[in-house]
């Protein structure tokens, strides 16, 4: 219901520079605090645990669960999105492309050590989902990188994405936007404590 308001974004001018993007990328790594998690701890367990946990989306042998995105900070030109993809089939599949009306471009990124610095980089051949296994995209690891955003990602809204797999085809999934430092989708914070 709270679709990302693309119209509202038109007046927002992002000061995008190479440095800005680099900062945003670094930021994704540095922000990991538990302030939000702590804040939710009092909120009544069942209520929080059951909050808006979308049922897994099925696509052939694949199941997509636990979707979420992180709210953007002011002037943050990129955003991260996360899902878990389970392959219940007997053959590997591959996430080959991602699109969203919320951003001009969505890339599939991994984190990798370059020397002693952790950096993100695009997976040019997509992301393999091995037969019988789950692949989890999560903060600090694999992620969907929304670039050239059409507007800020606001907590409480939902960002639609279309995931396209080599074999299973395409499916649209909505990513609920969580706090900027969220580590997991709604309902999972409790389990992490
Ligand atoms: Cu990235």
PDB file of N, CA and C in Angstrom, residues 21 24-26 28 76-82 98 100 103-111 120-122 137 142-149 153:
ATOM      1  N   UNK A  21      29.263   8.222  -3.948  1.00  0.00           N
ATOM      2  CA  UNK A  21      28.924   6.806  -4.094  1.00  0.00           C
ATOM      3  C   UNK A  21      29.860   5.953  -3.261  1.00  0.00           C
ATOM      4  N   UNK A  24      28.776   6.066   0.261  1.00  0.00           N
ATOM      5  CA  UNK A  24      27.579   5.272   0.515  1.00  0.00           C
ATOM      6  C   UNK A  24      27.924   3.796   0.597  1.00  0.00           C
ATOM      7  N   UNK A  25      28.829   3.378  -0.246  1.00  0.00           N
ATOM      8  CA  UNK A  25      29.218   1.975  -0.220  1.00  0.00           C
ATOM      9  C   UNK A  25      29.905   1.639   1.104  1.00  0.00           C
ATOM     10  N   UNK A  26      30.832   2.536   1.488  1.00  0.00           N
ATOM     11  CA  UNK A  26      31.501   2.297   2.761  1.00  0.00           C
ATOM     12  C   UNK A  26      30.489   2.239   3.880  1.00  0.00           C
ATOM     13  N   UNK A  28      27.494   1.336   3.959  1.00  0.00           N
ATOM     14  CA  UNK A  28      26.734   0.091   4.083  1.00  0.00           C
ATOM     15  C   UNK A  28      27.500  -0.891   4.960  1.00  0.00           C
ATOM     16  N   UNK A  76      21.864   9.627   0.036  1.00  0.00           N
ATOM     17  CA  UNK A  76      22.480   8.333  -0.296  1.00  0.00           C
ATOM     18  C   UNK A  76      21.995   7.922  -1.685  1.00  0.00           C
ATOM     19  N   UNK A  77      22.909   7.788  -2.639  1.00  0.00           N
ATOM     20  CA  UNK A  77      22.478   7.557  -4.024  1.00  0.00           C
ATOM     21  C   UNK A  77      22.206   6.099  -4.370  1.00  0.00           C
ATOM     22  N   UNK A  78      22.517   5.193  -3.465  1.00  0.00           N
ATOM     23  CA  UNK A  78      22.320   3.770  -3.745  1.00  0.00           C
ATOM     24  C   UNK A  78      21.611   3.132  -2.559  1.00  0.00           C
ATOM     25  N   UNK A  79      21.045   1.954  -2.775  1.00  0.00           N
ATOM     26  CA  UNK A  79      20.363   1.255  -1.689  1.00  0.00           C
ATOM     27  C   UNK A  79      20.583  -0.240  -1.837  1.00  0.00           C
ATOM     28  N   UNK A  80      20.469  -0.947  -0.721  1.00  0.00           N
ATOM     29  CA  UNK A  80      20.680  -2.389  -0.726  1.00  0.00           C
ATOM     30  C   UNK A  80      19.374  -3.144  -0.537  1.00  0.00           C
ATOM     31  N   UNK A  81      19.230  -4.260  -1.262  1.00  0.00           N
ATOM     32  CA  UNK A  81      18.065  -5.125  -1.118  1.00  0.00           C
ATOM     33  C   UNK A  81      18.508  -6.556  -0.871  1.00  0.00           C
ATOM     34  N   UNK A  82      17.660  -7.308  -0.152  1.00  0.00           N
ATOM     35  CA  UNK A  82      18.072  -8.634   0.315  1.00  0.00           C
ATOM     36  C   UNK A  82      16.919  -9.629   0.211  1.00  0.00           C
ATOM     37  N   UNK A  98      18.030  -8.256 -12.476  1.00  0.00           N
ATOM     38  CA  UNK A  98      17.085  -7.684 -11.526  1.00  0.00           C
ATOM     39  C   UNK A  98      16.717  -6.301 -12.034  1.00  0.00           C
ATOM     40  N   UNK A 100      13.843  -2.854 -11.299  1.00  0.00           N
ATOM     41  CA  UNK A 100      12.899  -2.261 -10.351  1.00  0.00           C
ATOM     42  C   UNK A 100      12.470  -0.900 -10.857  1.00  0.00           C
ATOM     43  N   UNK A 103      14.558   2.205  -9.343  1.00  0.00           N
ATOM     44  CA  UNK A 103      15.941   2.558  -9.659  1.00  0.00           C
ATOM     45  C   UNK A 103      16.215   2.303 -11.133  1.00  0.00           C
ATOM     46  N   UNK A 104      17.098   3.111 -11.685  1.00  0.00           N
ATOM     47  CA  UNK A 104      17.431   2.948 -13.096  1.00  0.00           C
ATOM     48  C   UNK A 104      18.204   1.658 -13.343  1.00  0.00           C
ATOM     49  N   UNK A 105      18.893   1.191 -12.306  1.00  0.00           N
ATOM     50  CA  UNK A 105      19.720   0.004 -12.478  1.00  0.00           C
ATOM     51  C   UNK A 105      19.781  -0.763 -11.164  1.00  0.00           C
ATOM     52  N   UNK A 106      19.699  -2.080 -11.265  1.00  0.00           N
ATOM     53  CA  UNK A 106      19.895  -2.923 -10.086  1.00  0.00           C
ATOM     54  C   UNK A 106      20.940  -3.969 -10.448  1.00  0.00           C
ATOM     55  N   UNK A 107      21.996  -4.018  -9.660  1.00  0.00           N
ATOM     56  CA  UNK A 107      23.050  -5.000  -9.899  1.00  0.00           C
ATOM     57  C   UNK A 107      23.063  -6.034  -8.782  1.00  0.00           C
ATOM     58  N   UNK A 108      23.630  -7.183  -9.095  1.00  0.00           N
ATOM     59  CA  UNK A 108      23.826  -8.230  -8.093  1.00  0.00           C
ATOM     60  C   UNK A 108      25.269  -8.117  -7.619  1.00  0.00           C
ATOM     61  N   UNK A 109      25.448  -7.830  -6.345  1.00  0.00           N
ATOM     62  CA  UNK A 109      26.790  -7.582  -5.808  1.00  0.00           C
ATOM     63  C   UNK A 109      27.202  -8.634  -4.788  1.00  0.00           C
ATOM     64  N   UNK A 110      28.494  -8.831  -4.702  1.00  0.00           N
ATOM     65  CA  UNK A 110      29.056  -9.628  -3.621  1.00  0.00           C
ATOM     66  C   UNK A 110      30.093  -8.778  -2.892  1.00  0.00           C
ATOM     67  N   UNK A 111      30.418  -9.189  -1.688  1.00  0.00           N
ATOM     68  CA  UNK A 111      31.497  -8.547  -0.948  1.00  0.00           C
ATOM     69  C   UNK A 111      32.713  -9.447  -1.074  1.00  0.00           C
ATOM     70  N   UNK A 120      32.749  -4.162  -2.444  1.00  0.00           N
ATOM     71  CA  UNK A 120      31.675  -4.818  -3.171  1.00  0.00           C
ATOM     72  C   UNK A 120      31.973  -4.807  -4.653  1.00  0.00           C
ATOM     73  N   UNK A 121      31.503  -5.843  -5.315  1.00  0.00           N
ATOM     74  CA  UNK A 121      31.676  -5.847  -6.770  1.00  0.00           C
ATOM     75  C   UNK A 121      30.512  -6.601  -7.412  1.00  0.00           C
ATOM     76  N   UNK A 122      30.257  -6.242  -8.648  1.00  0.00           N
ATOM     77  CA  UNK A 122      29.148  -6.855  -9.363  1.00  0.00           C
ATOM     78  C   UNK A 122      29.503  -8.276  -9.754  1.00  0.00           C
ATOM     79  N   UNK A 137      20.939 -13.456   0.535  1.00  0.00           N
ATOM     80  CA  UNK A 137      21.533 -12.129   0.370  1.00  0.00           C
ATOM     81  C   UNK A 137      21.281 -11.378   1.663  1.00  0.00           C
ATOM     82  N   UNK A 142      26.276 -10.894   0.003  1.00  0.00           N
ATOM     83  CA  UNK A 142      25.583 -10.721  -1.268  1.00  0.00           C
ATOM     84  C   UNK A 142      24.427  -9.748  -1.094  1.00  0.00           C
ATOM     85  N   UNK A 143      24.197  -8.925  -2.118  1.00  0.00           N
ATOM     86  CA  UNK A 143      23.070  -7.994  -2.038  1.00  0.00           C
ATOM     87  C   UNK A 143      22.648  -7.530  -3.420  1.00  0.00           C
ATOM     88  N   UNK A 144      21.428  -7.028  -3.482  1.00  0.00           N
ATOM     89  CA  UNK A 144      20.964  -6.336  -4.676  1.00  0.00           C
ATOM     90  C   UNK A 144      21.313  -4.868  -4.493  1.00  0.00           C
ATOM     91  N   UNK A 145      22.003  -4.296  -5.463  1.00  0.00           N
ATOM     92  CA  UNK A 145      22.420  -2.902  -5.354  1.00  0.00           C
ATOM     93  C   UNK A 145      21.550  -2.062  -6.274  1.00  0.00           C
ATOM     94  N   UNK A 146      20.708  -1.247  -5.644  1.00  0.00           N
ATOM     95  CA  UNK A 146      19.869  -0.314  -6.407  1.00  0.00           C
ATOM     96  C   UNK A 146      20.691   0.935  -6.681  1.00  0.00           C
ATOM     97  N   UNK A 147      20.823   1.305  -7.945  1.00  0.00           N
ATOM     98  CA  UNK A 147      21.641   2.449  -8.314  1.00  0.00           C
ATOM     99  C   UNK A 147      20.799   3.420  -9.127  1.00  0.00           C
ATOM    100  N   UNK A 148      21.178   4.704  -9.078  1.00  0.00           N
ATOM    101  CA  UNK A 148      20.397   5.752  -9.743  1.00  0.00           C
ATOM    102  C   UNK A 148      18.946   5.666  -9.283  1.00  0.00           C
ATOM    103  N   UNK A 149      18.756   5.832  -7.993  1.00  0.00           N
ATOM    104  CA  UNK A 149      17.428   5.723  -7.408  1.00  0.00           C
ATOM    105  C   UNK A 149      16.485   6.791  -7.955  1.00  0.00           C
ATOM    106  N   UNK A 153      14.491   5.504  -0.434  1.00  0.00           N
ATOM    107  CA  UNK A 153      13.778   4.341   0.093  1.00  0.00           C
ATOM    108  C   UNK A 153      13.316   4.700   1.498  1.00  0.00           C
TER     109      UNK A 153
END
